[in-house]
Amino acid sequence: MAICVIALVVFSVLGIFSASHRKIAKEAFDCVFRRLTLRKCETGLDKRLKSQITGSLMLKAPRVAKFTYKNFEVLSWILTILLIASLGYSTFGAYNFVRYGNCNGDSDEFCIFDALIPEGESEAISACGTVEPNLDNLIVPQIGDSHTIGPEDAKVIIIEFGCYSCPFSREAQPVVEQVLEEYKDEVLFVFKHFPIMTHNDSLQAAIASECADEQGFFWDYHTILFENDNHSKEALIEHAGLIEGLDVAQFSLCLAVQEYVDVVNTEIDEGKASNIYGTPTFFINGEPLVGPKTFRQFKRVINRELK
Amino acid sequence: MANVEKLRKDFPILNSKNAPIYFDNACNTLRPRQVLDVMNEYYEDFPSCVGRSHHKLSQLATQKVDAARKQLQNFVGAKKSSEIIFTRNATEGFNLIANSLDFEKNDIIVNSDKEHNSNLVPWLVIEQKKGLKRVMTTSNTDNTFDVEAFEQMMNKGVKLVSIVETSNMDGVTNPIKKIAKIAHDYGALVLVDGAQSTPHFETNVKNSGVDFMAFSAHKMLGPSGMGALYINQKHEDSLAPFIVGGDTVSDTTYEQAIFEKPPKKFEAGLQNYAGIIGFGAAANYLKKRVGFSTIKKQDLAINNLITDKLLEHNATIIGPKDAKERSGIVSFYLQGLDNHQLAMMLDKSANIAVRSGVHCVHSWFNAHKLDGSVRVSSYFYNTIKEAQKFNDALDKVLKVMIK
């Protein structure tokens, strides 16, 4: 019976994709059901599986085949118990994933279900279209003259190449803010412009942020730009007006003459030198994370670096 | 004597990369290229109706089918080709006789105690339907035919003796000529199940004197879904049509049908022409290219080798221990071992195909309270080397299975 329980689970899964396996799953179900109701398994599936397994083993290891044949029922029960235990453990992991966002519970350890996330969004980037996407080719950039926030002597340095007009950079922004809130004493955050030219006004938005910086309001304006997706010239000036103390006339003039285009271009060149292939791209103490990752994924890398 | 290695080259599957050791010939034989080619030819070159149209293709198809009937006539030694009726298999032949013969209430039918279901179930059904009586001969203790007991049970009330010639279960061949003589002495007719005997022994229905004989193509290198029924011409008018329709009649009105003479009378609807042509080619191949002396020699040599090995393992062989009495079949079981598992392990571990189960002879196994057996059935293309490989594989499998 034990082997039929295993067959039922295995072939039910395979049966999703193949009709021939579905037939075996049905046989296994019939066998399990009959045995549970104290009747004899009539399909002969248990015997077939036993013969197939031991027959195959005979070709490679006759002694193992003999042992397997003799102790088939015991081995089947051991496998069944392991199968049930692993199913239980997987269910617990799934519950944790739903409840805590991590299959290990309230922890930042690696979770196998992380593999599910890239299917949706976390690997999504706004591609710059000039470099082949390859994580291994990424080169860690220097902080340089880029804007930073956080302690200078922080153990963890996060460098982001971002684009204000990129939806994925915008999606990552709340997580970045959460990271900076949680690790404000341990993390130095560096932002480098990498405006994706296919997005309207992306270069203009980057230059506008430098104009805000001229008056000491870079990070305030940075936040506003990620909160709003309209980066037309009029909108950029309007956004600047939201910052108390910022001289909008000076800002408008700065924007009009594109005074800081070279600053932005320098960072674009840095991005190119690092083989950046899209935004957002993060480097946490040199380890690249491409796309809008979850807070837990950031947390896992940061905590490892802090140890 | 034909060269077995040369003959093996005719069989595509035996020359494939992962060629099996095929010992399930009592169920279904392999097919040589000569049979496959003529069947393909029908579909590729003249795929038309037989005996209905007047165009060239139909004429050619008619010639080929007529030639196949002639080949089958020669194969079983019938007097006329019209005595050969094409059926789907031997089973259909038994059903045809069961439904066409003019049985009367209380007529007696005699079967042996080890008939294949094909020669048992039709009689069980017709027995109920027409109020017949069915009696059964019992075999000797070694499963050979008990002629004396048969003679004692015969009486004038027996209408038909429907009996197997070579048993597919144990390979034992019944003395059909003797049986036919005794039956005829009592005025009974004789229907023979020749499915297992025609592939292994030269058959001559004129000589054996049987009235009917059903046999199948798939057990003698022919296509599956094809069979034939020999009907001695003296019975052609006394048999009522069975399956009727197109081709069985020469004329119809809204009120009645005028039936053709055999074979048309019994071959309703469009036939399996490719199958018929293939069947003829198979008969021709066996008779001319192989020869029954080769078959007999191979059957015996292989059966001897395997029988010796089985006796070494204390296996119980169904039927006589002497291999020469069991044609190409050795049916056995080992106490405490599951037959199906043994067969599957031979297949999985050594690519050897044998049959396990009750071989469609449920009645005999039920009567003897046995679960079934493993049946090794060889044919002329099996070699001594294959028999030795079987023996080696059996040693290994039993080493694993026996505690």
XYZ file of C-alpha atoms in Angstrom:
710
model
C 0.000 0.000 0.000
C 2.820 2.366 0.931
C 4.211 2.421 -2.585
C 0.746 3.266 -3.904
C 0.573 6.279 -1.571
C 3.868 7.534 -2.995
C 2.718 6.745 -6.528
C -0.537 8.602 -5.919
C 1.286 11.781 -4.914
C 4.034 11.579 -7.545
C 1.814 10.589 -10.457
C -0.910 13.055 -9.483
C 1.640 15.834 -9.890
C 2.990 14.363 -13.150
C -0.601 13.768 -14.257
C -1.151 17.507 -14.409
C 1.095 17.505 -17.455
C 0.580 14.059 -18.963
C -2.457 11.868 -19.580
C -0.517 8.592 -19.294
C 0.614 9.517 -15.771
C -2.969 10.473 -14.937
C -4.008 6.880 -15.619
C -1.379 5.571 -13.186
C -2.467 8.157 -10.596
C -6.016 6.868 -10.946
C -4.807 3.309 -10.444
C -2.827 4.404 -7.392
C -5.887 6.147 -5.969
C -7.974 3.049 -6.543
C -5.315 0.918 -4.873
C -5.002 3.225 -1.832
C -8.777 3.522 -1.508
C -9.270 -0.228 -1.643
C -6.544 -0.873 0.906
C -7.965 1.782 3.230
C -11.309 0.012 3.014
C -9.549 -3.257 3.871
C -9.846 -4.698 0.372
C -7.161 -6.079 -1.921
C -5.485 -3.790 -4.434
C -6.675 -5.198 -7.746
C -4.784 -3.091 -10.232
C -1.460 -4.803 -9.530
C 0.205 -1.387 -9.498
C 2.143 -2.176 -6.331
C 3.539 -5.331 -7.906
C 4.350 -3.539 -11.135
C 6.222 -0.787 -9.345
C 8.098 -3.282 -7.209
C 9.153 -5.247 -10.294
C 10.089 -2.146 -12.253
C 12.202 -0.737 -9.445
C 13.965 -3.948 -8.505
C 14.325 -4.958 -12.163
C 16.099 -1.676 -12.889
C 18.289 -2.036 -9.813
C 19.313 -5.545 -10.869
C 21.163 -4.084 -13.821
C 23.338 -1.892 -11.625
C 23.476 -3.418 -8.173
C 22.063 -6.948 -7.759
C 22.620 -6.940 -4.009
C 20.739 -3.688 -3.606
C 18.009 -5.151 -5.809
C 17.711 -8.197 -3.558
C 17.643 -6.028 -0.437
C 15.016 -3.757 -1.996
C 12.876 -6.692 -3.117
C 12.998 -8.324 0.310
C 12.324 -5.136 2.254
C 10.152 -3.371 -0.259
C 7.209 -2.820 2.069
C 9.395 -1.421 4.860
C 11.293 0.841 2.465
C 8.014 2.003 0.978
C 6.701 2.927 4.408
C 9.882 4.837 5.226
C 9.548 6.762 1.970
C 5.862 7.362 2.657
C 6.600 8.769 6.110
C 9.338 10.986 4.650
C 6.954 12.091 1.924
C 4.236 12.978 4.424
C 6.786 14.768 6.643
C 8.125 16.748 3.716
C 4.603 17.613 2.593
C 3.838 18.812 6.127
C 7.050 20.850 6.221
C 6.280 22.367 2.827
C 2.775 23.276 3.954
C 4.228 24.948 7.046
C 6.631 26.858 4.795
C 3.804 27.962 2.547
C 1.850 29.133 5.578
C 4.864 31.144 6.770
C 5.316 32.613 3.335
C 1.731 33.823 3.268
C 1.845 35.028 6.860
C 5.368 36.531 7.077
C 6.491 36.742 3.461
C 9.186 34.182 4.277
C 8.829 30.420 4.373
C 11.071 30.333 7.438
C 8.651 32.425 9.447
C 9.656 35.772 10.943
C 13.193 35.473 9.669
C 15.367 36.791 6.883
C 16.824 33.408 5.911
C 16.752 32.234 2.314
C 13.312 31.070 1.220
C 12.792 28.747 -1.718
C 9.648 30.636 -2.664
C 11.812 33.654 -3.465
C 12.167 31.952 -6.814
C 8.501 32.672 -7.372
C 8.983 36.408 -7.072
C 11.147 36.974 -10.171
C 8.368 35.566 -12.298
C 6.396 38.662 -11.429
C 8.293 41.743 -10.780
C 11.446 41.718 -8.731
C 13.717 41.072 -11.729
C 11.853 43.620 -13.839
C 13.931 46.561 -14.929
C 13.781 49.416 -17.347
C 16.412 48.255 -19.764
C 18.794 50.810 -21.183
C 19.090 48.698 -24.330
C 22.813 49.119 -24.870
C 24.209 46.348 -22.671
C 23.397 42.646 -22.603
C 21.737 41.749 -19.282
C 24.345 39.806 -17.346
C 24.651 39.932 -13.602
C 28.160 38.519 -13.720
C 29.426 41.407 -15.841
C 28.401 44.087 -13.385
C 31.324 46.092 -12.004
C 31.004 47.705 -8.589
C 31.109 51.511 -8.930
C 32.840 54.051 -6.657
C 30.792 56.427 -4.510
C 32.464 59.371 -6.259
C 30.699 62.708 -5.985
C 27.224 61.172 -5.930
C 24.578 62.072 -3.378
C 24.737 60.109 -0.163
C 22.628 59.765 2.921
C 23.607 58.004 6.147
C 26.786 57.753 8.217
C 30.079 58.093 6.308
C 31.615 55.239 8.254
C 28.675 52.869 7.761
C 29.510 49.152 7.480
C 27.079 48.758 4.614
C 27.088 50.899 1.484
C 24.148 50.690 -0.884
C 24.595 52.281 -4.289
C 21.574 52.648 -6.504
C 21.556 53.450 -10.194
C 18.036 54.805 -10.649
C 15.847 56.694 -13.048
C 13.047 58.953 -11.810
C 10.851 58.130 -14.775
C 11.344 54.367 -14.520
C 8.317 52.563 -13.006
C 10.535 49.890 -11.461
C 12.840 52.417 -9.787
C 9.701 54.050 -8.461
C 8.436 50.688 -7.213
C 11.718 50.106 -5.390
C 11.651 53.495 -3.680
C 9.344 52.587 -0.726
C 11.585 49.584 0.013
C 14.679 51.847 -0.131
C 12.974 54.222 2.290
C 12.114 51.322 4.598
C 15.735 50.131 4.486
C 17.007 53.623 5.293
C 14.559 53.896 8.172
C 15.423 50.475 9.607
C 19.194 50.776 9.112
C 19.674 54.523 9.367
C 22.756 54.094 11.595
C 24.300 51.221 9.642
C 23.765 52.048 5.983
C 25.220 54.689 3.707
C 22.928 55.080 0.719
C 24.270 56.479 -2.559
C 22.059 57.505 -5.475
C 23.454 57.748 -8.988
C 21.493 59.047 -11.947
C 20.960 56.649 -14.790
C 18.051 58.145 -16.718
C 16.666 55.735 -19.273
C 16.310 57.729 -22.453
C 13.258 55.858 -23.651
C 11.306 57.295 -20.737
C 10.015 60.799 -21.456
C 11.723 63.594 -19.518
C 13.952 61.233 -17.557
C 17.101 63.270 -18.232
C 15.264 66.486 -17.432
C 14.071 65.062 -14.107
C 17.610 64.069 -13.188
C 18.906 67.564 -14.007
C 16.016 69.054 -11.991
C 17.093 67.063 -8.934
C 20.568 68.591 -9.249
C 18.968 72.049 -9.446
C 17.184 71.263 -6.181
C 20.524 70.144 -4.756
C 21.974 73.543 -5.654
C 19.704 74.917 -2.933
C 20.283 71.987 -0.569
C 17.044 70.161 -1.243
C 18.225 67.128 -3.231
C 16.701 64.363 -1.056
C 13.380 66.233 -0.612
C 13.066 66.666 -4.351
C 14.314 63.090 -4.981
C 11.418 61.762 -2.915
C 8.886 63.986 -4.701
C 10.137 62.863 -8.136
C 9.615 59.213 -7.252
C 6.155 59.996 -5.915
C 5.039 61.667 -9.171
C 5.284 60.317 -12.661
C 4.743 63.571 -14.535
C 8.184 65.000 -15.224
C 7.348 67.620 -17.839
C 9.115 70.931 -17.361
C 5.979 72.551 -15.944
C 5.387 69.652 -13.588
C 9.007 69.687 -12.399
C 8.691 73.372 -11.514
C 5.381 72.727 -9.842
C 6.922 69.888 -7.765
C 9.752 72.232 -6.711
C 7.141 74.637 -5.407
C 6.076 72.048 -2.864
C 9.387 72.325 -1.027
C 9.341 74.972 1.616
C 12.325 77.315 1.352
C 13.200 76.448 -2.223
C 13.557 79.413 -4.597
C 11.432 78.346 -7.531
C 12.688 81.160 -9.803
C 16.300 80.127 -9.307
C 15.270 76.484 -9.783
C 13.444 77.318 -13.013
C 16.424 79.196 -14.380
C 18.762 76.344 -13.461
C 16.466 73.900 -15.200
C 16.088 76.092 -18.244
C 19.847 76.310 -18.837
C 20.343 72.647 -17.943
C 23.196 73.695 -15.752
C 23.917 70.274 -14.288
C 23.689 68.154 -17.382
C 27.375 67.282 -17.059
C 26.874 66.008 -13.487
C 24.145 63.688 -14.709
C 26.190 62.582 -17.732
C 29.141 61.754 -15.499
C 26.966 59.371 -13.504
C 25.528 57.888 -16.670
C 29.122 57.202 -17.774
C 29.793 55.577 -14.406
C 26.760 53.397 -14.948
C 27.973 52.408 -18.365
C 31.399 51.615 -16.977
C 29.699 49.347 -14.434
C 27.841 47.579 -17.280
C 24.481 48.598 -15.850
C 21.778 47.178 -18.106
C 18.706 48.708 -16.504
C 17.220 50.453 -13.531
C 17.017 50.053 -10.660
C 20.356 48.362 -10.000
C 21.659 48.197 -6.446
C 25.059 47.265 -5.085
C 25.055 46.312 -1.400
C 28.701 46.278 -0.368
C 29.374 45.230 -3.930
C 26.683 42.521 -4.226
C 24.364 43.418 -7.056
C 20.577 43.261 -6.803
C 18.805 44.045 -10.047
C 15.142 45.050 -10.038
C 12.780 46.105 -7.295
C 13.563 43.546 -4.589
C 11.549 42.968 -1.460
C 12.545 44.448 1.858
C 13.354 40.924 3.063
C 15.825 40.405 0.255
C 17.585 43.650 1.136
C 17.473 42.716 4.782
C 19.074 39.335 4.163
C 22.091 40.839 2.406
C 22.478 43.752 4.823
C 22.280 41.527 7.909
C 24.855 39.213 6.448
C 27.177 42.168 5.848
C 26.602 43.501 9.357
C 27.652 40.205 10.981
C 16.484 -26.453 -43.168
C 16.350 -22.713 -43.253
C 19.077 -20.642 -41.659
C 17.658 -18.992 -38.541
C 20.136 -16.103 -38.524
C 19.207 -15.360 -42.125
C 15.505 -15.503 -41.303
C 15.965 -13.129 -38.376
C 17.112 -10.468 -40.818
C 13.561 -10.417 -42.220
C 12.160 -9.093 -38.935
C 12.682 -5.353 -38.439
C 12.229 -5.493 -34.662
C 14.900 -8.188 -34.292
C 17.366 -5.940 -36.065
C 16.545 -2.818 -34.080
C 18.967 -1.246 -31.639
C 17.236 -2.488 -28.538
C 15.917 -5.767 -29.924
C 13.955 -7.729 -27.330
C 14.263 -11.425 -26.635
C 10.743 -12.198 -27.659
C 9.242 -15.247 -25.986
C 5.573 -14.306 -26.196
C 4.846 -15.896 -29.537
C 1.826 -17.852 -28.338
C 0.161 -14.499 -27.869
C 1.377 -12.704 -30.962
C 4.250 -13.389 -33.307
C 6.554 -10.834 -34.896
C 6.081 -9.869 -38.544
C 8.632 -10.210 -41.320
C 9.298 -7.487 -43.885
C 7.686 -9.702 -46.561
C 4.318 -9.438 -44.788
C 4.602 -5.738 -43.964
C 5.589 -4.882 -47.531
C 2.628 -6.517 -49.235
C 0.256 -4.844 -46.819
C 1.797 -1.473 -47.564
C 1.607 -2.226 -51.254
C -2.165 -2.547 -51.000
C -2.502 0.870 -49.413
C 0.066 2.498 -51.674
C -0.581 0.873 -55.055
C -4.148 -0.459 -55.328
C -6.232 0.660 -52.332
C -9.619 -0.239 -53.743
C -12.658 -2.493 -53.298
C -12.504 -6.165 -54.146
C -15.032 -7.793 -56.459
C -17.226 -4.733 -56.745
C -15.736 -2.348 -59.313
C -14.416 -2.947 -62.814
C -11.450 -0.580 -62.898
C -7.837 -1.753 -62.979
C -7.130 -1.043 -59.330
C -10.104 -3.075 -58.200
C -9.148 -5.891 -60.554
C -5.649 -5.990 -59.110
C -6.930 -5.921 -55.510
C -9.343 -8.764 -56.364
C -6.495 -10.820 -57.839
C -4.353 -10.299 -54.733
C -7.156 -11.248 -52.340
C -7.995 -14.317 -54.408
C -4.318 -15.257 -54.387
C -4.197 -14.874 -50.599
C -7.210 -17.155 -50.229
C -5.437 -19.694 -52.425
C -2.297 -19.396 -50.261
C -4.361 -20.094 -47.145
C -6.072 -23.008 -48.900
C -2.673 -24.523 -49.628
C -1.458 -23.744 -46.136
C -4.161 -25.830 -44.444
C -4.567 -28.341 -47.260
C -8.167 -27.457 -48.075
C -9.784 -28.842 -51.203
C -11.070 -25.532 -52.531
C -10.194 -21.927 -51.817
C -13.890 -21.187 -51.177
C -13.549 -23.300 -48.040
C -11.464 -20.501 -46.523
C -13.549 -17.768 -44.900
C -11.743 -14.666 -43.751
C -12.644 -13.534 -40.258
C -11.261 -11.050 -37.752
C -9.649 -13.828 -35.719
C -10.183 -17.401 -34.586
C -12.725 -16.166 -32.022
C -14.982 -14.902 -34.792
C -14.721 -18.302 -36.460
C -16.041 -20.055 -33.327
C -18.831 -17.518 -33.044
C -19.738 -18.049 -36.672
C -20.138 -21.807 -36.231
C -21.941 -21.369 -32.902
C -24.483 -19.086 -34.539
C -24.744 -20.751 -37.948
C -24.940 -24.441 -37.213
C -28.471 -25.848 -37.071
C -28.467 -26.804 -33.382
C -31.559 -28.321 -31.857
C -32.536 -28.430 -28.221
C -30.550 -31.008 -26.199
C -27.835 -31.307 -28.849
C -24.533 -31.980 -27.125
C -21.343 -29.999 -27.609
C -18.021 -31.378 -26.444
C -15.093 -29.219 -25.367
C -11.816 -30.151 -23.733
C -11.025 -28.989 -20.199
C -8.444 -26.464 -21.362
C -10.089 -24.434 -24.055
C -9.104 -20.849 -24.691
C -11.995 -18.508 -23.842
C -12.558 -18.067 -27.567
C -13.643 -21.712 -27.790
C -15.505 -21.719 -24.495
C -17.496 -18.517 -24.132
C -19.414 -18.816 -27.448
C -20.619 -22.258 -26.316
C -21.533 -21.053 -22.848
C -23.714 -18.412 -24.483
C -25.275 -20.636 -27.146
C -25.859 -23.406 -24.577
C -28.190 -21.076 -22.666
C -29.759 -19.569 -25.750
C -30.657 -22.797 -27.554
C -31.012 -25.219 -24.661
C -27.956 -27.274 -25.588
C -25.894 -29.486 -23.336
C -22.182 -28.964 -23.033
C -19.847 -31.644 -21.800
C -16.144 -31.543 -21.218
C -13.385 -34.077 -21.714
C -10.891 -34.352 -18.893
C -7.185 -34.602 -19.607
C -4.751 -37.143 -18.282
C -2.820 -36.136 -15.152
C 0.007 -34.800 -17.323
C -2.520 -32.701 -19.266
C -2.313 -34.803 -22.408
C -5.524 -35.813 -24.160
C -7.337 -38.869 -22.788
C -8.572 -40.569 -25.949
C -10.254 -43.402 -24.097
C -12.215 -41.122 -21.843
C -13.241 -39.119 -24.877
C -14.438 -42.195 -26.702
C -16.434 -43.275 -23.679
C -18.221 -39.982 -23.395
C -19.170 -39.859 -27.063
C -22.726 -40.786 -28.065
C -25.147 -40.186 -30.889
C -26.480 -37.062 -29.240
C -23.211 -35.181 -29.730
C -23.672 -32.617 -32.466
C -20.272 -30.985 -32.349
C -16.846 -31.577 -30.874
C -15.173 -28.170 -30.639
C -11.673 -28.715 -29.464
C -8.255 -27.169 -29.363
C -5.454 -28.787 -31.336
C -2.439 -27.266 -29.583
C -3.125 -25.659 -26.234
C -1.880 -22.101 -25.857
C -1.623 -22.762 -22.132
C 0.751 -25.736 -22.001
C 1.664 -26.453 -25.640
C 0.194 -29.959 -25.604
C -1.131 -31.055 -28.980
C -4.278 -33.170 -29.128
C -4.576 -36.051 -31.636
C -7.034 -34.306 -33.905
C -7.142 -36.970 -36.588
C -8.047 -39.590 -34.011
C -10.567 -37.292 -32.346
C -12.199 -36.505 -35.702
C -12.456 -40.188 -36.558
C -14.152 -41.040 -33.252
C -16.462 -38.032 -33.492
C -17.485 -38.865 -37.023
C -18.193 -42.452 -36.013
C -20.856 -41.013 -33.735
C -22.144 -38.657 -36.404
C -20.693 -35.559 -34.718
C -19.009 -32.670 -36.461
C -15.539 -31.447 -35.491
C -14.468 -27.855 -35.089
C -10.789 -27.338 -34.345
C -9.098 -24.430 -32.634
C -6.020 -24.283 -34.826
C -4.753 -20.932 -33.578
C -1.734 -22.442 -31.857
C -1.176 -25.481 -34.051
C -1.189 -23.917 -37.527
C 1.913 -21.789 -36.816
C 3.913 -24.800 -35.578
C 2.760 -27.885 -37.477
C 1.973 -28.673 -41.061
C -1.823 -28.737 -41.237
C -3.893 -30.776 -43.614
C -7.617 -30.582 -43.059
C -8.308 -33.143 -45.782
C -6.075 -35.584 -44.037
C -7.309 -34.922 -40.503
C -10.894 -34.941 -41.731
C -12.096 -32.078 -39.585
C -15.236 -30.198 -40.570
C -14.197 -26.744 -39.445
C -11.018 -25.114 -38.255
C -10.587 -21.590 -36.909
C -7.168 -19.950 -36.775
C -5.601 -16.515 -36.452
C -3.093 -14.611 -38.538
C -1.353 -12.854 -35.661
C -0.010 -16.114 -34.260
C 1.615 -17.052 -37.577
C 3.439 -13.871 -38.639
C 0.315 -12.256 -40.114
C -1.408 -9.012 -39.239
C -3.486 -8.598 -36.110
C -7.252 -8.455 -36.520
C -7.209 -11.190 -39.172
C -8.215 -14.814 -38.995
C -9.716 -17.551 -41.090
C -12.268 -20.295 -40.752
C -12.033 -23.456 -42.774
C -15.476 -24.825 -43.607
C -15.557 -28.165 -45.362
C -17.537 -27.562 -48.541
C -20.049 -30.268 -47.684
C -21.369 -28.025 -44.912
C -21.570 -24.829 -46.896
C -25.303 -25.043 -47.467
C -26.270 -26.246 -44.011
C -24.698 -23.269 -42.286
C -26.897 -20.226 -41.929
C -25.370 -16.793 -42.566
C -24.041 -15.148 -39.411
C -23.016 -11.528 -39.899
C -24.905 -10.357 -42.965
C -24.985 -7.331 -45.248
C -23.096 -6.124 -48.290
C -21.269 -8.793 -50.335
C -23.085 -11.690 -48.655
C -26.008 -11.517 -51.091
C -26.419 -11.855 -54.832
C -29.739 -10.038 -54.860
C -32.265 -8.402 -52.568
C -35.842 -7.173 -52.747
C -37.678 -5.164 -50.115
C -38.846 -8.464 -48.699
C -35.948 -10.917 -48.971
C -32.259 -11.541 -49.609
C -30.702 -14.201 -51.806
C -27.417 -15.274 -50.270
C -24.213 -15.990 -52.120
C -22.280 -19.224 -51.851
C -19.288 -19.299 -49.455
C -16.959 -17.626 -48.958
C -19.015 -14.510 -49.794
C -21.950 -15.749 -47.737
C -19.888 -15.393 -44.588
C -17.817 -12.307 -45.389
C -20.108 -9.368 -44.794
C -19.135 -5.818 -45.642
C -15.903 -4.395 -46.876
C -13.055 -6.644 -45.752
C -9.615 -5.973 -44.363
C -7.959 -6.430 -47.754
C -4.474 -5.430 -46.646
C -4.843 -7.878 -43.755
C -5.992 -10.676 -46.050
C -3.066 -10.099 -48.422
C -0.671 -9.965 -45.454
C -2.183 -13.180 -44.076
C -1.585 -14.912 -47.405
C 2.001 -13.663 -47.483
C 2.549 -14.937 -43.932
C 1.272 -18.405 -44.857
C 3.478 -18.393 -47.920
C 6.505 -17.256 -45.915
C 6.036 -19.996 -43.325
C 5.539 -22.745 -45.846
C 8.147 -21.773 -48.411
C 10.809 -19.683 -46.702
C 10.833 -21.246 -43.240
C 9.430 -24.744 -43.457
C 7.887 -26.709 -40.598
C 11.000 -28.822 -40.053
C 12.885 -25.662 -39.049
C 10.077 -24.635 -36.724
C 9.935 -28.049 -35.080
C 13.693 -28.173 -34.614
C 13.876 -24.691 -33.062
C 10.841 -25.296 -30.837
C 12.363 -28.429 -29.405
C 15.907 -27.160 -28.928
C 14.776 -24.028 -27.114
C 12.085 -25.736 -25.083
C 14.574 -28.393 -23.947
C 17.073 -25.813 -22.729
C 14.532 -23.761 -20.842
C 12.761 -26.799 -19.409
C 16.048 -28.109 -17.987
C 16.754 -24.798 -16.309
C 13.255 -24.592 -14.849
C 13.478 -28.098 -13.444
C 16.799 -27.119 -11.892
C 14.875 -24.397 -10.022
C 12.123 -26.854 -9.011
C 9.556 -24.993 -11.058
C 6.237 -26.700 -11.713
C 5.741 -27.097 -15.437
C 2.150 -27.279 -16.613
C 1.759 -30.271 -18.894
C 4.254 -33.053 -19.562
C 7.828 -32.565 -18.394
C 9.128 -33.753 -21.724
C 9.695 -30.678 -23.894
C 8.945 -32.466 -27.133
C 5.309 -32.821 -26.064
C 4.861 -29.094 -25.578
C 5.703 -27.597 -28.970
C 7.199 -24.124 -28.448
C 5.565 -23.553 -25.070
C 6.744 -23.933 -21.522
C 4.294 -22.734 -18.918
C 5.466 -22.774 -15.321
C 5.126 -21.384 -11.834
C 7.270 -21.361 -8.735
C 5.712 -21.848 -5.346
C 5.389 -18.565 -3.459
C 6.452 -16.357 -6.337
C 4.229 -13.906 -8.146
C 4.087 -14.763 -11.851
C 3.532 -11.190 -12.980
C 6.453 -9.905 -10.950
C 8.732 -12.582 -12.340
C 7.694 -11.703 -15.900
C 8.089 -7.969 -15.334
C 11.521 -8.392 -13.796
C 12.687 -10.469 -16.745
C 11.477 -7.692 -18.993
C 13.006 -4.871 -16.991
C 16.320 -6.483 -16.177
C 17.004 -8.456 -19.372
C 14.590 -7.136 -22.024
C 12.921 -10.548 -22.226
C 9.228 -10.609 -23.149
C 7.218 -13.471 -21.657
C 3.560 -13.742 -20.739
C 2.203 -14.100 -17.223
C -1.340 -14.735 -16.083
C -3.990 -17.242 -17.067
C -3.513 -16.952 -20.827
C -7.274 -16.686 -21.519
C -7.777 -20.137 -20.021
C -9.294 -18.886 -16.767
C -11.496 -21.971 -16.475
C -8.578 -24.408 -16.215
C -6.691 -22.287 -13.669
C -9.836 -21.770 -11.595
C -10.539 -25.498 -11.609
C -6.975 -26.198 -10.489
C -6.995 -23.351 -7.949
C -3.925 -21.729 -9.459
C -3.244 -18.011 -9.873
C -1.686 -18.496 -13.278
C 1.703 -19.169 -14.746
C 4.600 -17.638 -16.611
C 4.544 -18.748 -20.223
C 7.638 -18.821 -22.397
C 6.645 -19.400 -26.006
C 9.260 -19.519 -28.722
C 9.181 -19.495 -32.497
C 11.635 -20.329 -35.257
C 13.396 -16.950 -35.053
C 14.347 -17.475 -31.422
C 17.878 -18.743 -30.995
C 19.733 -21.037 -28.625
C 21.679 -17.996 -27.489
C 18.436 -16.286 -26.538
C 17.331 -19.348 -24.577
C 20.648 -19.286 -22.729
C 20.191 -15.589 -22.003
C 16.742 -16.370 -20.655
C 18.218 -19.007 -18.384
C 20.892 -16.616 -17.106
C 18.321 -13.886 -16.527
C 16.062 -16.338 -14.721
C 18.931 -17.316 -12.404
C 19.524 -13.669 -11.564
C 15.869 -12.769 -11.068
C 15.225 -15.773 -8.869
C 18.268 -14.898 -6.811
C 16.612 -11.557 -6.085
C 13.104 -12.920 -5.583
C 13.782 -16.025 -3.549
C 14.521 -15.390 0.115
